[in-house]
Amino acid sequence: MMSKMSAIAKLAIEIKCGKQVSMNLFHPSGDRADTLTILT
């Protein structure tokens, strides 16, 4: 499970640099959780 989260997290970070970065500003408390949900 940790391995998948790490892999997804890396992809999320790369995509986040483009669009999701603005989404994180709105969800700082659940940055990764929300980002992963949005990506899914």
GROMACS .gro file of C-alpha atoms in nm:
model
   40
    1MET     CA    1   0.000   0.000   0.000
    2MET     CA    2   0.282   0.239   0.091
    3SER     CA    3   0.452   0.166  -0.241
    4LYS     CA    4   0.143   0.258  -0.440
    5MET     CA    5   0.093   0.575  -0.238
    6SER     CA    6   0.454   0.675  -0.304
    7ALA     CA    7   0.422   0.616  -0.677
    8ILE     CA    8   0.092   0.803  -0.694
    9ALA     CA    9   0.233   1.079  -0.478
   10LYS     CA   10   0.519   1.132  -0.724
   11LEU     CA   11   0.277   1.157  -1.015
   12ALA     CA   12   0.055   1.388  -0.813
   13ILE     CA   13   0.350   1.615  -0.739
   14GLU     CA   14   0.444   1.635  -1.107
   15ILE     CA   15   0.089   1.714  -1.214
   16LYS     CA   16   0.044   1.940  -0.912
   17CYS     CA   17   0.325   2.158  -1.044
   18GLY     CA   18   0.100   2.236  -1.340
   19LYS     CA   19  -0.266   2.263  -1.233
   20GLN     CA   20  -0.318   2.092  -0.897
   21VAL     CA   21  -0.087   2.345  -0.730
   22SER     CA   22  -0.377   2.591  -0.720
   23MET     CA   23  -0.605   2.322  -0.575
   24ASN     CA   24  -0.358   2.259  -0.292
   25LEU     CA   25  -0.382   2.624  -0.195
   26PHE     CA   26  -0.752   2.567  -0.128
   27HIS     CA   27  -0.691   2.238   0.056
   28PRO     CA   28  -0.367   2.279   0.254
   29SER     CA   29  -0.487   2.049   0.533
   30GLY     CA   30  -0.548   1.755   0.298
   31ASP     CA   31  -0.314   1.849   0.013
   32ARG     CA   32  -0.220   1.495  -0.089
   33ALA     CA   33  -0.553   1.335  -0.005
   34ASP     CA   34  -0.748   1.593  -0.206
   35THR     CA   35  -0.498   1.592  -0.490
   36LEU     CA   36  -0.517   1.213  -0.523
   37THR     CA   37  -0.896   1.231  -0.515
   38ILE     CA   38  -0.900   1.497  -0.786
   39LEU     CA   39  -0.660   1.297  -1.003
   40THR     CA   40  -0.878   0.989  -0.961
   0.00000   0.00000   0.00000
